[in-house]
Every structure is written in C-alpha cells, then in structure tokens.
C-alpha cells in the first residue's frame, strides 16, 4: 500500500522541521488525484440540484463582464473593442485569484474533520483549494476566447508568455493555501481581515481601469502584488507582453511568498492538528 | 517486523480562542492537567511521560475512564498528533479504525464514497475497483450503494463505513471502540471479519471499556489515568 505511513519516527528533541515539511509537500503533490477528486466533489456539491449547474460559473462571469463593460466603458468613454478584451482577461484572472485567497483561509479549518481522523499531507488540502478554484476559472476561459473573437483581438506569439504567468499564479495559490490556511487556523480574525483586503485590492488594481490611466505614476503600480501577477497573464494576452517591471515584481513577490510560506510551514506544520 | 516504541511521550493541547478571564479561572483551579506552558499558553496535558514498547504479536488493550487519553494516544500512534516531548517510533504499516466515517461525503453515493476512500488510501485504479467490489458486497447494501449516503439510516451508514474501513489489512491495527451498532445479522458478519483482521495484524492496539473484548482479543492491558500509564500488565 503506497501510503506514507510505513514508518513513523518523531523525536520532539530533534524535530527535523525542514525535512518533514518537504516530505509533506512531496506526498501532497503525489496525491494530486485525490486533491482533484475532492475539488470536483466540492463543485458538484456546490451546484447540486441547480438546473444550470456548473454552467453558472461561466454565466456569472459573462453577466458581470457585460454589465461592468457597458457601465465603465460608458463612464470612462472607452472604445469597447479596446476595453473589453482587457476587462475580460483582468476580471477572470482576478476572480480566480481572489476566490482562491478567500477560500485559502479555510484550507485547514474546513478540513478539520479529516485532519483529526487521518494522517494526510497538509499540502493536499492546499492543492484541493487550488484545483477547485482553477476548475471554476477554467469554466470562464471560453468567455475570453469569445470576447477575443467578437472584437477580432489576436494575441501575438508573445501570448505564450501567459503560460509562465499562470504558473506563477499557481505557485502563489499553493503557497497561499498553506500560509493563509495556517494563519487563519491559528488566528481567527484573519479571514475577515483578508476579506477586506481583497475587496479593496479589487479597486486598487487595474481591473476595471487600465494602468495607462495613471500616466507617470504607473511605476508605483509595481508595489501592488495583484497588479504584478495580473500583468503576467494580461500583458502577454492583451498588451503584447506586459512591462518588464511587472514581471520582475511578480517573480519577486512569488519568491517572497514561497519563502515565507515555506518557513512558517516548516516551523509550525506539526502544530496544525492542534489549531484546527 | 512491526513495533511501536514510545519514550517519555508527551502530548499537550493548547487552549486558544478564549477570554483572558477564563484563563485566570482555569489556572486558579489546582489541577494536574490544566497548566501553563513556557510560552504562557494554557495547555491541557493530554498524555505525559509515556514509556512503552509494543512488539510484534502483542494485542494491547488501552483501558481507562473517559478523558484518560485513550483516543489521543491512538491518534498519536497514527501520526495525527505530534508529540511536544519525547520520542515515538512506529515500524510497520498502520491501519486506523478511529472514526470510520471520516472523509465520507454525505452527498455522494455509497459507491462513490468507497472509491473516495480508496483515493485517500492512495490506491490505483485496479485496487480501487477491487475495494469497490469487496466493500460493496460485504456491506450488503445492494441497490442502496447507488443512493447518496445522507439518505442512509444510521445502521446502513455504519455498515458502509465498517465495510470500507475493514477492507485493508494493516500490520498495526489501531482501533477505537465504535463497532457496536448495526443489526444483529450484520453484527455476526462484522465480528467474523473484524476477528480475521485482528488475527492477521501483527500488532493490535484497541481502546475499550469492554472487558469481554479484552479477554477475547488481548494479551496485554495498558491502563491510563489522567494521561499517565498507571498499569501495564500481561494477561
């Protein structure tokens, strides 16, 4: 039986934090089939009994996009052919990131029942959240395609760079799932705080508006990690590459995020079962 | 060869998320089990200074009152709780029958839940199919296997959980006292299956109140009281 339980050796005087955190990561990633099955189960249960079911995931994005597109396109007096491709990509990537952040708060709290009954790698729970939200986002991808088709927007070969952007966001999701998952399990005020930050970040990031509107002040946008990550996908798909500064910032933020999550996870992994 | 070795094993539950006044009150009561740790956290000492070695062939009964630490010890042996002090070494594959319903999804059918459990165990597709056939047949649920389990009666849920949980043969079997419900007909079947599992495992550790279980299955009794071992004898 390929379970990681064959041999257990714990010495409180020599906790081997890093080694065991890495083992957790390895075991969790190798159980991706379970994480995917749980993610699909979550979505199926969420839309249980609904007639349109998972179609709602695409539909709500479309409704939001048309509504916001018409409203802000008129308010800012923007050319829709130019504005809608920007809004479509920004909005869908933002929804992907933001739901993942808010749900990351319950990565571990939500898995309490399982954590206390079975020995499983904690990485598995973070992977489940990342998969779940990625599946939701995947339902909105056709909308990007639709908007590009309608407005005849064709990304150049630099569009493939978006793959690296998606990869960066994926790494951040896993790191965030563990980091926020742990912090929220220990300090129960953090989920509410995160909710507020995410809400504010939606307006502070160039999603409804285009970063060019800032003029010279645009360099300051690099201080916003959401902007940096958004730009690694939106840049290649809409802007023909995206500014170098955004890419550098995105890689920098991702590194900091991963290191921070890794350090805290290594240090406090063994306490999680007592926190949830 | 399976074995379990614990040296000065200590488990403490920190109490978070409560008011400062309660902390004062809790610590005001002279108690052996509620105390303040070096980081000024209020902790309940669940297990303290446990020393034992269990070798292959031993059938251990954990006995003691409610709250003595029996289930906590089982969970620690299963690797769920990590000791804050001491050492724990477990050799051999562990099978854990603590909460048979853990990880079940109420909105999924019995069959889906069996498959899900297979994934939790890290089985491949062929093994999952075998598990589905074995547990499905043993549960005796028939057409109910394709009904979501939130529609099951209590007895049916236990039959399913039991069938899935006992479909694996581990080297070390950790068991909590839960195999009590279900209809009489099923209980006879369950006893036979459980006994096979117990006999084929190298080590059994069972938390129980039932002296019949101790007599029938066990050859060693570890008595816990307030998180400490107060008796350890061969029977």
mmCIF file of C-alpha atoms in Angstrom, chain B residues 3-235:
data_model
loop_
_atom_site.group_PDB
_atom_site.id
_atom_site.type_symbol
_atom_site.label_atom_id
_atom_site.label_comp_id
_atom_site.label_asym_id
_atom_site.label_seq_id
_atom_site.Cartn_x
_atom_site.Cartn_y
_atom_site.Cartn_z
ATOM 1 C CA UNK B 3 6.932 -2.443 16.532
ATOM 2 C CA UNK B 4 5.959 0.688 18.434
ATOM 3 C CA UNK B 5 8.277 2.429 20.829
ATOM 4 C CA UNK B 6 7.416 5.460 22.948
ATOM 5 C CA UNK B 7 9.912 7.202 25.219
ATOM 6 C CA UNK B 8 8.786 9.986 27.554
ATOM 7 C CA UNK B 9 5.992 10.697 25.111
ATOM 8 C CA UNK B 10 4.103 13.896 25.896
ATOM 9 C CA UNK B 11 1.092 15.477 24.196
ATOM 10 C CA UNK B 12 -0.370 18.826 25.209
ATOM 11 C CA UNK B 13 -3.430 20.503 23.777
ATOM 12 C CA UNK B 14 -3.134 24.265 23.711
ATOM 13 C CA UNK B 15 -6.350 26.125 24.501
ATOM 14 C CA UNK B 16 -6.742 29.016 22.121
ATOM 15 C CA UNK B 17 -9.648 31.276 21.315
ATOM 16 C CA UNK B 18 -10.958 32.080 24.753
ATOM 17 C CA UNK B 19 -11.052 35.097 27.024
ATOM 18 C CA UNK B 20 -8.321 36.138 29.423
ATOM 19 C CA UNK B 21 -10.625 35.917 32.426
ATOM 20 C CA UNK B 22 -11.248 32.267 31.662
ATOM 21 C CA UNK B 23 -7.513 31.670 31.557
ATOM 22 C CA UNK B 24 -7.200 33.035 35.079
ATOM 23 C CA UNK B 25 -10.059 30.932 36.322
ATOM 24 C CA UNK B 26 -8.729 27.777 34.693
ATOM 25 C CA UNK B 27 -5.257 28.233 36.112
ATOM 26 C CA UNK B 28 -6.675 29.178 39.506
ATOM 27 C CA UNK B 29 -8.026 25.694 39.992
ATOM 28 C CA UNK B 30 -5.290 23.428 41.261
ATOM 29 C CA UNK B 31 -5.182 20.791 38.578
ATOM 30 C CA UNK B 32 -2.648 18.327 37.353
ATOM 31 C CA UNK B 33 -3.827 18.511 33.781
ATOM 32 C CA UNK B 34 -4.516 22.173 33.031
ATOM 33 C CA UNK B 35 -1.321 24.184 33.252
ATOM 34 C CA UNK B 36 0.665 26.986 31.688
ATOM 35 C CA UNK B 37 3.471 26.103 29.330
ATOM 36 C CA UNK B 38 6.753 28.051 28.919
ATOM 37 C CA UNK B 39 5.153 30.243 26.212
ATOM 38 C CA UNK B 40 2.380 31.296 28.640
ATOM 39 C CA UNK B 41 -0.218 29.258 26.828
ATOM 40 C CA UNK B 42 -2.837 27.365 28.769
ATOM 41 C CA UNK B 43 -2.452 23.747 27.831
ATOM 42 C CA UNK B 44 -4.220 20.561 28.786
ATOM 43 C CA UNK B 45 -1.703 17.891 29.296
ATOM 44 C CA UNK B 46 -3.320 15.010 27.454
ATOM 45 C CA UNK B 47 -0.537 12.467 27.747
ATOM 46 C CA UNK B 48 2.536 12.713 29.929
ATOM 47 C CA UNK B 49 5.703 10.663 30.226
ATOM 48 C CA UNK B 50 4.506 7.578 28.434
ATOM 49 C CA UNK B 51 7.102 4.837 28.114
ATOM 50 C CA UNK B 52 6.282 1.559 26.432
ATOM 51 C CA UNK B 53 7.372 -0.786 23.725
ATOM 52 C CA UNK B 54 4.938 -2.927 21.778
ATOM 53 C CA UNK B 55 6.407 -5.762 19.775
ATOM 54 C CA UNK B 56 5.009 -7.902 17.025
ATOM 55 C CA UNK B 57 2.409 -10.359 18.299
ATOM 56 C CA UNK B 58 1.154 -8.161 21.113
ATOM 57 C CA UNK B 59 -2.542 -7.400 21.463
ATOM 58 C CA UNK B 60 -2.828 -4.334 23.635
ATOM 59 C CA UNK B 61 -5.978 -3.062 25.288
ATOM 60 C CA UNK B 62 -5.945 0.600 26.336
ATOM 61 C CA UNK B 63 -8.288 0.944 29.263
ATOM 62 C CA UNK B 64 -9.216 3.882 31.444
ATOM 63 C CA UNK B 65 -12.007 6.342 32.158
ATOM 64 C CA UNK B 66 -13.367 8.873 29.696
ATOM 65 C CA UNK B 67 -10.760 11.547 29.160
ATOM 66 C CA UNK B 68 -7.897 9.328 30.291
ATOM 67 C CA UNK B 69 -6.219 9.829 26.917
ATOM 68 C CA UNK B 70 -7.028 6.583 25.120
ATOM 69 C CA UNK B 71 -8.149 8.088 21.827
ATOM 70 C CA UNK B 72 -5.445 10.755 21.960
ATOM 71 C CA UNK B 73 -2.860 8.004 22.289
ATOM 72 C CA UNK B 74 -4.347 6.163 19.317
ATOM 73 C CA UNK B 75 -4.236 9.347 17.245
ATOM 74 C CA UNK B 76 -0.666 9.969 18.287
ATOM 75 C CA UNK B 77 0.338 6.448 17.272
ATOM 76 C CA UNK B 78 -1.401 7.050 13.939
ATOM 77 C CA UNK B 79 0.763 10.136 13.365
ATOM 78 C CA UNK B 80 -2.099 12.651 13.588
ATOM 79 C CA UNK B 81 -0.920 14.451 16.720
ATOM 80 C CA UNK B 82 2.780 15.100 17.003
ATOM 81 C CA UNK B 83 4.335 14.812 20.455
ATOM 82 C CA UNK B 84 5.604 18.003 22.064
ATOM 83 C CA UNK B 85 8.072 15.972 24.080
ATOM 84 C CA UNK B 86 9.757 12.611 23.891
ATOM 85 C CA UNK B 87 10.179 10.173 21.064
ATOM 86 C CA UNK B 88 7.859 7.946 19.102
ATOM 87 C CA UNK B 89 8.966 5.325 16.607
ATOM 88 C CA UNK B 90 6.494 3.207 14.699
ATOM 89 C CA UNK B 91 7.583 0.487 12.330
ATOM 90 C CA UNK B 92 5.001 -1.102 10.119
ATOM 91 C CA UNK B 93 2.023 -0.015 8.137
ATOM 92 C CA UNK B 94 -0.769 1.426 10.239
ATOM 93 C CA UNK B 95 -4.466 0.843 9.836
ATOM 94 C CA UNK B 96 -6.536 3.259 11.821
ATOM 95 C CA UNK B 97 -10.138 2.498 12.802
ATOM 96 C CA UNK B 98 -10.824 5.561 14.934
ATOM 97 C CA UNK B 99 -13.676 7.298 13.167
ATOM 98 C CA UNK B 100 -14.894 5.044 10.357
ATOM 99 C CA UNK B 101 -16.973 7.820 8.796
ATOM 100 C CA UNK B 102 -14.074 10.272 8.437
ATOM 101 C CA UNK B 103 -13.737 11.662 4.940
ATOM 102 C CA UNK B 104 -17.151 10.445 3.830
ATOM 103 C CA UNK B 105 -19.125 12.808 1.624
ATOM 104 C CA UNK B 106 -22.802 12.914 2.526
ATOM 105 C CA UNK B 107 -23.985 13.916 -0.916
ATOM 106 C CA UNK B 108 -22.121 11.153 -2.706
ATOM 107 C CA UNK B 109 -23.407 7.639 -3.187
ATOM 108 C CA UNK B 110 -22.124 4.726 -1.164
ATOM 109 C CA UNK B 111 -20.173 3.516 -4.168
ATOM 110 C CA UNK B 112 -18.547 6.916 -4.740
ATOM 111 C CA UNK B 113 -17.598 7.045 -1.086
ATOM 112 C CA UNK B 114 -15.887 3.680 -1.311
ATOM 113 C CA UNK B 115 -13.887 4.910 -4.292
ATOM 114 C CA UNK B 116 -13.075 8.156 -2.491
ATOM 115 C CA UNK B 117 -11.743 6.209 0.462
ATOM 116 C CA UNK B 118 -9.592 4.247 -1.955
ATOM 117 C CA UNK B 119 -8.111 7.519 -3.193
ATOM 118 C CA UNK B 120 -7.491 8.644 0.390
ATOM 119 C CA UNK B 121 -5.529 5.441 0.857
ATOM 120 C CA UNK B 122 -3.522 6.165 -2.282
ATOM 121 C CA UNK B 123 -4.760 3.142 -4.234
ATOM 122 C CA UNK B 124 -4.514 2.835 -8.007
ATOM 123 C CA UNK B 125 -7.478 2.255 -10.328
ATOM 124 C CA UNK B 126 -7.324 -1.559 -10.189
ATOM 125 C CA UNK B 127 -7.071 -1.597 -6.394
ATOM 126 C CA UNK B 128 -9.985 0.809 -6.148
ATOM 127 C CA UNK B 129 -12.116 -1.429 -8.336
ATOM 128 C CA UNK B 130 -11.238 -4.382 -6.095
ATOM 129 C CA UNK B 131 -12.080 -2.333 -2.996
ATOM 130 C CA UNK B 132 -15.395 -1.308 -4.512
ATOM 131 C CA UNK B 133 -16.304 -4.934 -5.209
ATOM 132 C CA UNK B 134 -15.199 -6.172 -1.781
ATOM 133 C CA UNK B 135 -16.651 -3.418 0.402
ATOM 134 C CA UNK B 136 -19.795 -3.125 -1.720
ATOM 135 C CA UNK B 137 -20.505 -6.831 -1.378
ATOM 136 C CA UNK B 138 -19.669 -7.009 2.337
ATOM 137 C CA UNK B 139 -21.805 -4.020 3.276
ATOM 138 C CA UNK B 140 -24.827 -5.877 1.917
ATOM 139 C CA UNK B 141 -26.333 -2.551 0.858
ATOM 140 C CA UNK B 142 -27.336 -3.796 -2.595
ATOM 141 C CA UNK B 143 -29.176 -1.136 -4.578
ATOM 142 C CA UNK B 144 -28.585 1.408 -1.804
ATOM 143 C CA UNK B 145 -24.942 1.569 -2.873
ATOM 144 C CA UNK B 146 -26.065 3.935 -5.612
ATOM 145 C CA UNK B 147 -28.005 6.219 -3.268
ATOM 146 C CA UNK B 148 -26.375 9.295 -1.646
ATOM 147 C CA UNK B 149 -25.366 8.314 1.858
ATOM 148 C CA UNK B 150 -27.168 11.210 3.557
ATOM 149 C CA UNK B 151 -30.293 9.170 2.845
ATOM 150 C CA UNK B 152 -28.956 6.165 4.755
ATOM 151 C CA UNK B 153 -30.258 5.007 8.096
ATOM 152 C CA UNK B 154 -27.751 5.009 10.968
ATOM 153 C CA UNK B 155 -27.358 1.261 10.640
ATOM 154 C CA UNK B 156 -26.685 1.459 6.917
ATOM 155 C CA UNK B 157 -24.050 4.181 7.372
ATOM 156 C CA UNK B 158 -22.235 2.026 9.879
ATOM 157 C CA UNK B 159 -22.359 -0.991 7.590
ATOM 158 C CA UNK B 160 -20.806 1.007 4.781
ATOM 159 C CA UNK B 161 -18.184 2.621 6.987
ATOM 160 C CA UNK B 162 -17.317 -0.697 8.557
ATOM 161 C CA UNK B 163 -17.036 -2.472 5.218
ATOM 162 C CA UNK B 164 -14.673 0.166 3.819
ATOM 163 C CA UNK B 165 -12.577 0.587 6.934
ATOM 164 C CA UNK B 166 -12.000 -3.128 7.373
ATOM 165 C CA UNK B 167 -11.123 -3.832 3.746
ATOM 166 C CA UNK B 168 -7.425 -3.185 4.343
ATOM 167 C CA UNK B 169 -5.104 -5.487 6.207
ATOM 168 C CA UNK B 170 -2.536 -3.403 8.081
ATOM 169 C CA UNK B 171 0.430 -4.637 10.105
ATOM 170 C CA UNK B 172 -0.535 -2.445 13.018
ATOM 171 C CA UNK B 173 -4.226 -2.117 13.742
ATOM 172 C CA UNK B 174 -5.333 0.851 15.860
ATOM 173 C CA UNK B 175 -8.942 0.637 16.881
ATOM 174 C CA UNK B 176 -11.321 2.732 18.909
ATOM 175 C CA UNK B 177 -14.399 1.272 20.467
ATOM 176 C CA UNK B 178 -17.016 2.000 17.857
ATOM 177 C CA UNK B 179 -18.125 -1.323 16.440
ATOM 178 C CA UNK B 180 -21.365 -1.559 18.346
ATOM 179 C CA UNK B 181 -24.334 -0.555 16.195
ATOM 180 C CA UNK B 182 -25.896 -2.271 13.194
ATOM 181 C CA UNK B 183 -28.488 -5.026 13.040
ATOM 182 C CA UNK B 184 -27.879 -8.393 14.693
ATOM 183 C CA UNK B 185 -27.406 -10.223 11.420
ATOM 184 C CA UNK B 186 -24.729 -7.810 10.290
ATOM 185 C CA UNK B 187 -23.010 -7.829 13.666
ATOM 186 C CA UNK B 188 -22.344 -11.559 13.387
ATOM 187 C CA UNK B 189 -20.780 -10.988 9.959
ATOM 188 C CA UNK B 190 -18.863 -7.985 11.269
ATOM 189 C CA UNK B 191 -17.421 -9.920 14.193
ATOM 190 C CA UNK B 192 -16.007 -12.578 11.889
ATOM 191 C CA UNK B 193 -14.423 -10.009 9.606
ATOM 192 C CA UNK B 194 -13.026 -7.996 12.482
ATOM 193 C CA UNK B 195 -11.561 -11.085 14.083
ATOM 194 C CA UNK B 196 -9.835 -12.029 10.832
ATOM 195 C CA UNK B 197 -8.376 -8.556 10.653
ATOM 196 C CA UNK B 198 -7.208 -8.657 14.252
ATOM 197 C CA UNK B 199 -5.666 -12.109 13.865
ATOM 198 C CA UNK B 200 -3.803 -11.214 10.701
ATOM 199 C CA UNK B 201 -2.364 -7.975 12.094
ATOM 200 C CA UNK B 202 0.981 -8.114 13.833
ATOM 201 C CA UNK B 203 0.051 -5.571 16.481
ATOM 202 C CA UNK B 204 -3.353 -4.586 17.792
ATOM 203 C CA UNK B 205 -3.952 -1.550 19.967
ATOM 204 C CA UNK B 206 -7.571 -1.136 20.973
ATOM 205 C CA UNK B 207 -9.175 1.430 23.233
ATOM 206 C CA UNK B 208 -12.030 -0.190 25.057
ATOM 207 C CA UNK B 209 -14.243 -0.298 28.140
ATOM 208 C CA UNK B 210 -15.476 -3.778 27.408
ATOM 209 C CA UNK B 211 -13.756 -6.452 29.477
ATOM 210 C CA UNK B 212 -15.103 -9.148 27.141
ATOM 211 C CA UNK B 213 -13.135 -7.623 24.273
ATOM 212 C CA UNK B 214 -10.051 -7.542 26.447
ATOM 213 C CA UNK B 215 -10.451 -11.193 27.406
ATOM 214 C CA UNK B 216 -11.168 -12.389 23.898
ATOM 215 C CA UNK B 217 -8.553 -10.465 21.956
ATOM 216 C CA UNK B 218 -5.861 -9.002 24.131
ATOM 217 C CA UNK B 219 -2.766 -10.293 25.857
ATOM 218 C CA UNK B 220 -1.663 -7.035 27.431
ATOM 219 C CA UNK B 221 -3.519 -4.251 29.204
ATOM 220 C CA UNK B 222 -2.230 -0.691 29.490
ATOM 221 C CA UNK B 223 -4.261 1.334 31.949
ATOM 222 C CA UNK B 224 -4.317 5.107 31.502
ATOM 223 C CA UNK B 225 -5.384 7.593 34.119
ATOM 224 C CA UNK B 226 -5.313 11.351 33.583
ATOM 225 C CA UNK B 227 -2.887 10.941 30.698
ATOM 226 C CA UNK B 228 -0.422 8.729 32.514
ATOM 227 C CA UNK B 229 0.188 4.999 32.450
ATOM 228 C CA UNK B 230 -0.845 3.573 35.814
ATOM 229 C CA UNK B 231 -0.755 -0.080 34.917
ATOM 230 C CA UNK B 232 0.860 -2.223 32.252
ATOM 231 C CA UNK B 233 0.436 -5.947 32.565
ATOM 232 C CA UNK B 234 0.318 -9.115 30.548
ATOM 233 C CA UNK B 235 -2.965 -11.004 30.793
#
